[in-house]
Amino acid sequence: MKALFILPLIALLFACSSAPGDEDREDKQALLAQYKNDLSQLKKDIEKLEKELDEGKQEQTIKVVASTVEPRLYEHFVDISGKVEADKNIIISPETAGKIISIDVKEGERVRKGQVLARLNTEMTKRALAQVEINLQLATTTYERQADLWQQSIGSEMEYLQAKSNKEALQQQKEALLAQLDLAIIRAPIDGVVDDIIQKQGEMASPQQAFARLVNINQVYISADVSEIYLQAVNAGDRVAIEFPVINKNLEANIYRASSVIDPASRTFRVRINLNNNNNEIKPNMLAVLKLRTFKAENAIIVPSILVKKDFSGEFIFVTQETDGQLRAAKRYIKTGIKDNNNTLVTDGLTPGDQLITKGYAQVVDGAAIAI
C-alpha cells in the first residue's frame, strides 16, 4: 500500500522539476520562428517599395557637347635641335713670317676681298730686292751688248748664252722677291666682317699662327642630327619650319641636303638647311629648333588625344546614338595610328558624320541618356 503511494509521488516530483525548462525552450523556438517569418515578410515589403520607387523615378539626362567627325589633312611633326654655322667663317694667317708693323683694320669693320688687313716687316727683303735690281741692270746691259756682238758674228756663242742666262736668273730672283714682299701683306680672302684680331702690332706673325678671324654671315646654314627612324620620311627639298628662340624669330626654308649615312654612335643622320641672312641677324653657333614633317595623310580622321580612353578591351571613345527615341552615349572601340600630344589618327572605328562627344565625356557611361 505504501509502495503504491510512493511511486506516483516520485513521478510527480520529476515532472515538476523538468517541465519549466522544456516550456521555455519551446517558447524561444516559437519566437524565433515568428521573427524569421516577420523578416521574410519585411524583405518582401522592402523589395516591393524599391521597385515602386524605381518605376516612378525619371531617368537622369546628362548634358554634353558633340562635334561631327570630318576627314581632313593630317601632318605629324617632330622638333629637332640644330646649330647655325657659316661656310665663310675663317681664320686668317700670313703666308710668311715677320714682325707685324701695321694693322690697317679694326674689329667689327666690314672689308672687301683683297683689302689690306696688316703688313709685316719686309726690310731685309727690300734690301735684297734693291741689290738684285742693281745686278739685273748690269746683267741686262751685258746681255744687250753680247747680243749685238753675236748678231755681228763677233764673240763666242758661249759668252752670249752666259749673259742671257745671268740676266734671266736675276729677273726670276727679282720676281721671287717681289712675291715675297706681297706675301708680307695680309689681305682679306673674302668679303666679310673682321670679327676678331688675335695678334697685336709688334708681335711676330707666322703661317702657323692665327692673325684674325673674318666672317661673312650673309649666307649661313643650319645642321641638325635626326634619328634614323625618320630616314625615309625626311628628304631634300622638304619644307621645314625654323624657330630661333634667342631672337624670337620664325621662318620657313627647304632642306638642302639629307645625308644617307647613319652615325654609328648616335644612330642619327644629318640634314642641312641653307639660309639667306642679309641683315646678319642670325649668328653662327645660334640654337635653332626645326619642325620636321614625318607623316602626311589626306582625308584622315583625327580626334583630340584627350578623348581617347582605354580599358581591357582596347581604346575607345564616346559617340552619340539614338535608341528608342532617346539620345544616348555609345562606347565605340577604335584603332589608332600616329599620336602626338594633341591629336590622334583614327584608322578604324569611326566614319565621317559620326557625332563625337567632346565635352561631358567624363560623366557619361555606355548607354547613358544625354542631351546635346
Short mmCIF file of C-alpha atoms in Angstrom, two decimals:
data_model
loop_
_atom_site.label_atom_id
_atom_site.label_comp_id
_atom_site.label_asym_id
_atom_site.label_seq_id
_atom_site.Cartn_x
_atom_site.Cartn_y
_atom_site.Cartn_z
CA MET A 1 0.00 0.00 0.00
CA LYS A 2 2.84 2.37 0.82
CA ALA A 3 4.70 1.36 -2.33
CA LEU A 4 1.72 2.27 -4.46
CA PHE A 5 1.53 5.68 -2.87
CA ILE A 6 5.29 6.45 -3.20
CA LEU A 7 5.62 5.73 -6.94
CA PRO A 8 3.09 8.36 -8.08
CA LEU A 9 4.71 10.81 -5.73
CA ILE A 10 8.17 10.28 -7.31
CA ALA A 11 6.74 10.70 -10.79
CA LEU A 12 5.07 13.93 -9.73
CA LEU A 13 8.35 15.27 -8.36
CA PHE A 14 10.21 14.52 -11.64
CA ALA A 15 7.51 16.20 -13.64
CA CYS A 16 7.64 19.30 -11.51
CA SER A 17 11.46 19.57 -11.85
CA SER A 18 11.71 19.22 -15.78
CA ALA A 19 8.56 20.90 -17.16
CA PRO A 20 9.56 24.58 -16.73
CA GLY A 21 12.80 24.17 -18.80
CA ASP A 22 11.08 22.45 -21.71
CA GLU A 23 8.36 25.04 -21.86
CA ASP A 24 10.95 27.90 -22.00
CA ARG A 25 12.83 26.30 -24.90
CA GLU A 26 9.64 25.75 -26.81
CA ASP A 27 8.67 29.38 -26.29
CA LYS A 28 12.03 30.58 -27.63
CA GLN A 29 11.80 28.37 -30.68
CA ALA A 30 8.33 29.65 -31.37
CA LEU A 31 9.50 33.25 -31.01
CA LEU A 32 12.47 32.66 -33.37
CA ALA A 33 10.18 31.18 -35.98
CA GLN A 34 7.94 34.23 -35.72
CA TYR A 35 10.92 36.62 -36.14
CA LYS A 36 12.10 34.77 -39.23
CA ASN A 37 8.67 34.94 -40.72
CA ASP A 38 8.50 38.68 -39.96
CA LEU A 39 11.97 39.22 -41.55
CA SER A 40 10.98 37.41 -44.71
CA GLN A 41 7.87 39.49 -44.99
CA LEU A 42 9.87 42.67 -44.32
CA LYS A 43 12.29 41.87 -47.14
CA LYS A 44 9.42 41.37 -49.49
CA ASP A 45 7.94 44.68 -48.46
CA ILE A 46 11.30 46.43 -48.98
CA GLU A 47 11.72 44.95 -52.46
CA LYS A 48 8.23 45.99 -53.35
CA LEU A 49 8.77 49.56 -52.22
CA GLU A 50 12.13 49.81 -54.04
CA LYS A 51 10.55 48.54 -57.22
CA GLU A 52 7.72 51.05 -56.92
CA LEU A 53 10.22 53.85 -56.32
CA ASP A 54 12.36 52.82 -59.33
CA GLU A 55 9.32 52.69 -61.57
CA GLY A 56 8.31 56.16 -60.50
CA LYS A 57 11.80 57.68 -60.78
CA GLN A 58 12.63 59.67 -64.01
CA GLU A 59 15.90 58.76 -65.88
CA GLN A 60 18.62 61.41 -65.46
CA THR A 61 19.86 63.07 -68.66
CA ILE A 62 23.48 64.26 -68.96
CA LYS A 63 24.24 67.38 -70.99
CA VAL A 64 27.14 67.02 -73.45
CA VAL A 65 28.74 68.77 -76.42
CA ALA A 66 29.25 66.82 -79.65
CA SER A 67 31.03 67.53 -82.92
CA THR A 68 30.73 65.90 -86.33
CA VAL A 69 33.64 63.72 -87.46
CA GLU A 70 35.05 65.16 -90.69
CA PRO A 71 38.11 63.89 -92.63
CA ARG A 72 40.96 66.35 -93.13
CA LEU A 73 44.67 66.61 -93.86
CA TYR A 74 46.87 65.25 -91.06
CA GLU A 75 50.56 66.04 -90.68
CA HIS A 76 52.86 64.80 -87.93
CA PHE A 77 55.90 66.84 -86.94
CA VAL A 78 58.92 66.32 -84.71
CA ASP A 79 61.10 69.02 -83.17
CA ILE A 80 64.86 68.72 -83.75
CA SER A 81 67.57 70.98 -82.33
CA GLY A 82 70.10 72.34 -84.80
CA LYS A 83 73.07 74.72 -84.85
CA VAL A 84 73.75 77.68 -87.11
CA GLU A 85 77.04 77.58 -88.99
CA ALA A 86 78.75 79.67 -91.67
CA ASP A 87 80.93 78.44 -94.52
CA LYS A 88 82.73 81.78 -94.61
CA ASN A 89 83.93 81.80 -91.03
CA ILE A 90 87.68 81.61 -91.41
CA ILE A 91 90.91 82.13 -89.50
CA ILE A 92 93.48 84.24 -91.37
CA SER A 93 97.22 83.65 -91.07
CA PRO A 94 100.06 85.32 -93.02
CA GLU A 95 101.78 83.35 -95.74
CA THR A 96 105.24 84.24 -94.46
CA ALA A 97 106.86 85.01 -91.13
CA GLY A 98 107.68 88.51 -89.92
CA LYS A 99 107.01 91.23 -87.38
CA ILE A 100 103.64 92.98 -87.65
CA ILE A 101 104.41 96.64 -88.36
CA SER A 102 100.86 97.83 -89.01
CA ILE A 103 97.26 96.69 -88.60
CA ASP A 104 95.04 98.57 -91.03
CA VAL A 105 91.56 97.45 -89.84
CA LYS A 106 89.54 97.33 -86.63
CA GLU A 107 87.36 94.66 -85.12
CA GLY A 108 83.83 94.86 -86.46
CA GLU A 109 84.93 96.59 -89.65
CA ARG A 110 83.45 95.35 -92.92
CA VAL A 111 86.12 94.64 -95.54
CA ARG A 112 86.20 93.65 -99.20
CA LYS A 113 88.06 90.77 -100.76
CA GLY A 114 91.71 91.75 -101.31
CA GLN A 115 91.67 94.63 -98.83
CA VAL A 116 94.86 95.02 -96.78
CA LEU A 117 94.42 93.93 -93.18
CA ALA A 118 98.01 94.18 -91.92
CA ARG A 119 101.61 94.43 -93.06
CA LEU A 120 104.73 92.60 -91.92
CA ASN A 121 108.31 93.90 -91.72
CA THR A 122 110.00 93.49 -95.14
CA GLU A 123 113.20 95.50 -94.65
CA MET A 124 115.53 92.59 -95.41
CA THR A 125 113.55 91.59 -98.48
CA LYS A 126 113.58 95.16 -99.79
CA ARG A 127 117.34 95.34 -99.39
CA ALA A 128 117.79 92.08 -101.23
CA LEU A 129 115.47 93.32 -103.95
CA ALA A 130 117.47 96.54 -104.35
CA GLN A 131 120.69 94.55 -104.74
CA VAL A 132 119.09 92.27 -107.31
CA GLU A 133 117.79 95.24 -109.30
CA ILE A 134 121.31 96.70 -109.47
CA ASN A 135 122.74 93.39 -110.61
CA LEU A 136 119.90 92.99 -113.09
CA GLN A 137 120.66 96.34 -114.68
CA LEU A 138 124.28 95.31 -115.20
CA ALA A 139 123.26 91.89 -116.47
CA THR A 140 120.78 93.44 -118.87
CA THR A 141 123.38 95.82 -120.30
CA THR A 142 125.89 92.99 -120.66
CA TYR A 143 123.33 90.79 -122.37
CA GLU A 144 122.31 93.54 -124.82
CA ARG A 145 125.93 94.14 -125.81
CA GLN A 146 126.66 90.45 -126.22
CA ALA A 147 123.54 90.11 -128.33
CA ASP A 148 124.70 92.95 -130.63
CA LEU A 149 128.14 91.38 -130.98
CA TRP A 150 126.62 87.97 -131.65
CA GLN A 151 124.45 89.42 -134.42
CA GLN A 152 127.64 90.82 -135.97
CA SER A 153 129.31 87.41 -135.60
CA ILE A 154 131.71 88.85 -133.06
CA GLY A 155 132.46 86.95 -129.90
CA SER A 156 131.58 83.42 -128.91
CA GLU A 157 128.15 81.86 -128.56
CA MET A 158 129.04 80.78 -125.03
CA GLU A 159 129.55 84.38 -123.90
CA TYR A 160 126.15 85.33 -125.37
CA LEU A 161 124.38 82.42 -123.68
CA GLN A 162 126.04 83.12 -120.32
CA ALA A 163 124.94 86.77 -120.45
CA LYS A 164 121.39 85.73 -121.36
CA SER A 165 121.25 83.12 -118.58
CA ASN A 166 122.58 85.55 -115.97
CA LYS A 167 120.00 88.16 -116.95
CA GLU A 168 117.09 85.69 -116.83
CA ALA A 169 118.21 84.29 -113.48
CA LEU A 170 118.27 87.77 -111.94
CA GLN A 171 114.83 88.51 -113.40
CA GLN A 172 113.43 85.38 -111.75
CA GLN A 173 115.13 86.30 -108.49
CA LYS A 174 113.54 89.75 -108.64
CA GLU A 175 110.08 88.23 -109.25
CA ALA A 176 110.57 85.91 -106.29
CA LEU A 177 111.49 88.82 -104.02
CA LEU A 178 108.50 90.83 -105.24
CA ALA A 179 106.26 87.85 -104.48
CA GLN A 180 107.84 87.60 -101.05
CA LEU A 181 107.05 91.25 -100.45
CA ASP A 182 103.46 90.60 -101.47
CA LEU A 183 103.25 87.66 -99.03
CA ALA A 184 104.16 90.05 -96.24
CA ILE A 185 100.88 91.88 -96.80
CA ILE A 186 97.90 90.19 -95.10
CA ARG A 187 94.79 90.63 -97.27
CA ALA A 188 91.15 89.66 -96.82
CA PRO A 189 90.44 86.46 -98.77
CA ILE A 190 86.66 87.11 -98.78
CA ASP A 191 84.15 89.89 -98.25
CA GLY A 192 83.16 89.96 -94.62
CA VAL A 193 83.50 91.44 -91.17
CA VAL A 194 86.63 91.40 -89.03
CA ASP A 195 85.25 89.51 -86.06
CA ASP A 196 88.44 89.21 -84.02
CA ILE A 197 92.04 90.46 -84.31
CA ILE A 198 94.07 87.88 -82.45
CA GLN A 199 97.58 89.38 -82.70
CA LYS A 200 98.85 92.85 -81.92
CA GLN A 201 101.16 95.24 -83.70
CA GLY A 202 104.81 94.45 -82.94
CA GLU A 203 104.25 90.72 -82.46
CA MET A 204 105.81 88.09 -84.67
CA ALA A 205 103.44 86.55 -87.18
CA SER A 206 103.83 83.24 -88.97
CA PRO A 207 101.79 80.88 -91.16
CA GLN A 208 101.31 78.58 -88.16
CA GLN A 209 99.76 81.31 -86.01
CA ALA A 210 96.28 82.83 -86.37
CA PHE A 211 96.22 86.56 -87.02
CA ALA A 212 92.49 87.33 -87.21
CA ARG A 213 89.03 85.86 -87.75
CA LEU A 214 86.99 87.01 -90.75
CA VAL A 215 83.34 86.07 -91.13
CA ASN A 216 80.69 86.58 -93.76
CA ILE A 217 77.27 85.57 -92.48
CA ASN A 218 75.19 86.84 -95.39
CA GLN A 219 74.81 83.13 -96.13
CA VAL A 220 74.52 80.68 -93.21
CA TYR A 221 73.25 77.15 -92.82
CA ILE A 222 71.72 75.00 -90.11
CA SER A 223 72.93 71.48 -89.45
CA ALA A 224 70.93 69.07 -87.31
CA ASP A 225 71.09 65.38 -86.41
CA VAL A 226 67.85 63.45 -86.97
CA SER A 227 67.03 59.99 -85.61
CA GLU A 228 67.47 57.18 -88.13
CA ILE A 229 63.81 56.14 -87.74
CA TYR A 230 62.91 59.17 -89.88
CA LEU A 231 65.40 58.38 -92.66
CA GLN A 232 62.66 57.58 -95.19
CA ALA A 233 60.40 60.41 -94.05
CA VAL A 234 62.84 63.34 -94.32
CA ASN A 235 64.22 64.23 -97.75
CA ALA A 236 66.00 67.04 -99.54
CA GLY A 237 63.52 69.67 -100.70
CA ASP A 238 61.08 69.14 -97.82
CA ARG A 239 59.71 72.34 -96.30
CA VAL A 240 60.65 72.89 -92.67
CA ALA A 241 59.61 75.47 -90.07
CA ILE A 242 62.51 77.01 -88.13
CA GLU A 243 62.45 78.83 -84.80
CA PHE A 244 65.30 80.83 -83.26
CA PRO A 245 64.29 81.14 -79.58
CA VAL A 246 67.06 83.59 -78.66
CA ILE A 247 65.97 86.25 -81.14
CA ASN A 248 62.28 85.24 -81.22
CA LYS A 249 62.36 84.70 -84.98
CA ASN A 250 60.45 82.18 -87.10
CA LEU A 251 60.83 81.35 -90.77
CA GLU A 252 60.48 78.53 -93.30
CA ALA A 253 63.04 77.02 -95.67
CA ASN A 254 63.73 73.88 -97.69
CA ILE A 255 66.08 71.11 -96.66
CA TYR A 256 69.17 71.50 -98.86
CA ARG A 257 70.62 68.06 -98.20
CA ALA A 258 69.78 64.97 -96.12
CA SER A 259 72.64 62.58 -95.50
CA SER A 260 72.20 58.90 -96.30
CA VAL A 261 74.93 57.87 -93.87
CA ILE A 262 73.99 56.88 -90.32
CA ASP A 263 76.30 57.86 -87.48
CA PRO A 264 77.02 54.53 -85.75
CA ALA A 265 77.45 56.18 -82.35
CA SER A 266 74.32 58.37 -82.20
CA ARG A 267 72.17 56.46 -84.76
CA THR A 268 71.34 59.74 -86.48
CA PHE A 269 71.75 61.28 -89.93
CA ARG A 270 72.47 64.94 -90.68
CA VAL A 271 70.37 67.48 -92.55
CA ARG A 272 71.50 70.87 -93.85
CA ILE A 273 69.33 73.94 -94.49
CA ASN A 274 70.79 76.97 -96.29
CA LEU A 275 69.54 80.42 -95.27
CA ASN A 276 69.89 83.95 -96.60
CA ASN A 277 70.97 86.24 -93.77
CA ASN A 278 71.49 89.62 -95.41
CA ASN A 279 70.71 91.55 -92.23
CA ASN A 280 73.17 89.37 -90.26
CA GLU A 281 70.54 88.80 -87.57
CA ILE A 282 71.26 85.07 -87.36
CA LYS A 283 74.65 84.36 -85.80
CA PRO A 284 76.94 81.31 -86.08
CA ASN A 285 76.51 78.74 -83.28
CA MET A 286 72.99 80.04 -82.54
CA LEU A 287 70.45 77.39 -81.49
CA ALA A 288 67.65 76.62 -83.95
CA VAL A 289 64.59 74.39 -83.49
CA LEU A 290 63.46 72.58 -86.64
CA LYS A 291 59.90 71.31 -87.03
CA LEU A 292 60.23 68.39 -89.46
CA ARG A 293 57.20 66.77 -91.05
CA THR A 294 57.50 62.98 -90.71
CA PHE A 295 54.00 61.88 -91.77
CA LYS A 296 51.23 63.14 -94.04
CA ALA A 297 47.77 61.67 -94.73
CA GLU A 298 44.93 63.03 -96.85
CA ASN A 299 41.29 62.65 -95.70
CA ALA A 300 42.36 61.36 -92.29
CA ILE A 301 40.08 61.11 -89.26
CA ILE A 302 41.67 62.98 -86.37
CA VAL A 303 40.36 63.24 -82.81
CA PRO A 304 41.75 65.08 -79.80
CA SER A 305 44.02 62.70 -77.91
CA ILE A 306 42.34 63.60 -74.60
CA LEU A 307 39.09 61.97 -75.77
CA VAL A 308 40.69 58.56 -76.34
CA LYS A 309 40.29 56.24 -73.33
CA LYS A 310 41.46 52.68 -72.76
CA ASP A 311 40.18 49.60 -70.95
CA PHE A 312 40.96 45.88 -71.04
CA SER A 313 39.33 45.55 -74.47
CA GLY A 314 41.26 48.38 -76.10
CA GLU A 315 40.98 52.07 -76.91
CA PHE A 316 37.56 53.70 -77.15
CA ILE A 317 35.71 56.99 -77.40
CA PHE A 318 32.12 58.05 -76.80
CA VAL A 319 29.78 58.92 -79.66
CA THR A 320 26.08 59.75 -79.72
CA GLN A 321 23.49 57.13 -80.68
CA GLU A 322 19.69 57.31 -80.74
CA THR A 323 17.87 54.35 -79.14
CA ASP A 324 14.06 54.14 -78.89
CA GLY A 325 13.78 57.88 -79.40
CA GLN A 326 16.31 58.66 -76.66
CA LEU A 327 19.78 60.01 -77.47
CA ARG A 328 22.41 58.01 -75.60
CA ALA A 329 26.17 57.79 -75.24
CA ALA A 330 27.69 54.81 -77.07
CA LYS A 331 31.09 53.36 -76.29
CA ARG A 332 32.93 52.94 -79.60
CA TYR A 333 36.16 50.92 -79.78
CA ILE A 334 38.69 52.26 -82.27
CA LYS A 335 42.12 51.55 -83.74
CA THR A 336 44.65 54.35 -83.73
CA GLY A 337 47.80 55.27 -85.61
CA ILE A 338 50.27 58.08 -85.08
CA LYS A 339 49.73 60.18 -81.97
CA ASP A 340 51.12 63.41 -80.67
CA ASN A 341 50.40 65.49 -77.61
CA ASN A 342 47.22 66.95 -79.08
CA ASN A 343 45.81 64.69 -81.80
CA THR A 344 45.39 61.01 -82.58
CA LEU A 345 44.94 59.45 -86.02
CA VAL A 346 42.00 57.00 -86.03
CA THR A 347 42.48 54.21 -88.57
CA ASP A 348 39.33 52.19 -87.80
CA GLY A 349 36.10 52.52 -85.79
CA LEU A 350 34.95 55.98 -86.86
CA THR A 351 33.34 57.17 -90.07
CA PRO A 352 32.68 60.67 -91.38
CA GLY A 353 29.43 62.03 -89.96
CA ASP A 354 29.67 60.32 -86.56
CA GLN A 355 28.87 62.61 -83.63
CA LEU A 356 31.82 62.60 -81.23
CA ILE A 357 31.21 63.65 -77.62
CA THR A 358 33.82 66.31 -76.96
CA LYS A 359 32.55 67.76 -73.66
CA GLY A 360 30.91 65.83 -70.85
CA TYR A 361 32.60 62.58 -71.94
CA ALA A 362 33.99 62.10 -68.41
CA GLN A 363 30.45 61.98 -66.91
CA VAL A 364 28.85 59.50 -69.30
CA VAL A 365 28.90 55.70 -69.47
CA ASP A 366 27.85 53.38 -72.21
CA GLY A 367 24.09 53.75 -72.73
CA ALA A 368 23.68 56.87 -70.58
CA ALA A 369 20.92 59.25 -71.64
CA ILE A 370 22.37 62.50 -73.00
CA ALA A 371 21.21 65.83 -74.31
CA ILE A 372 23.30 67.90 -76.72
#
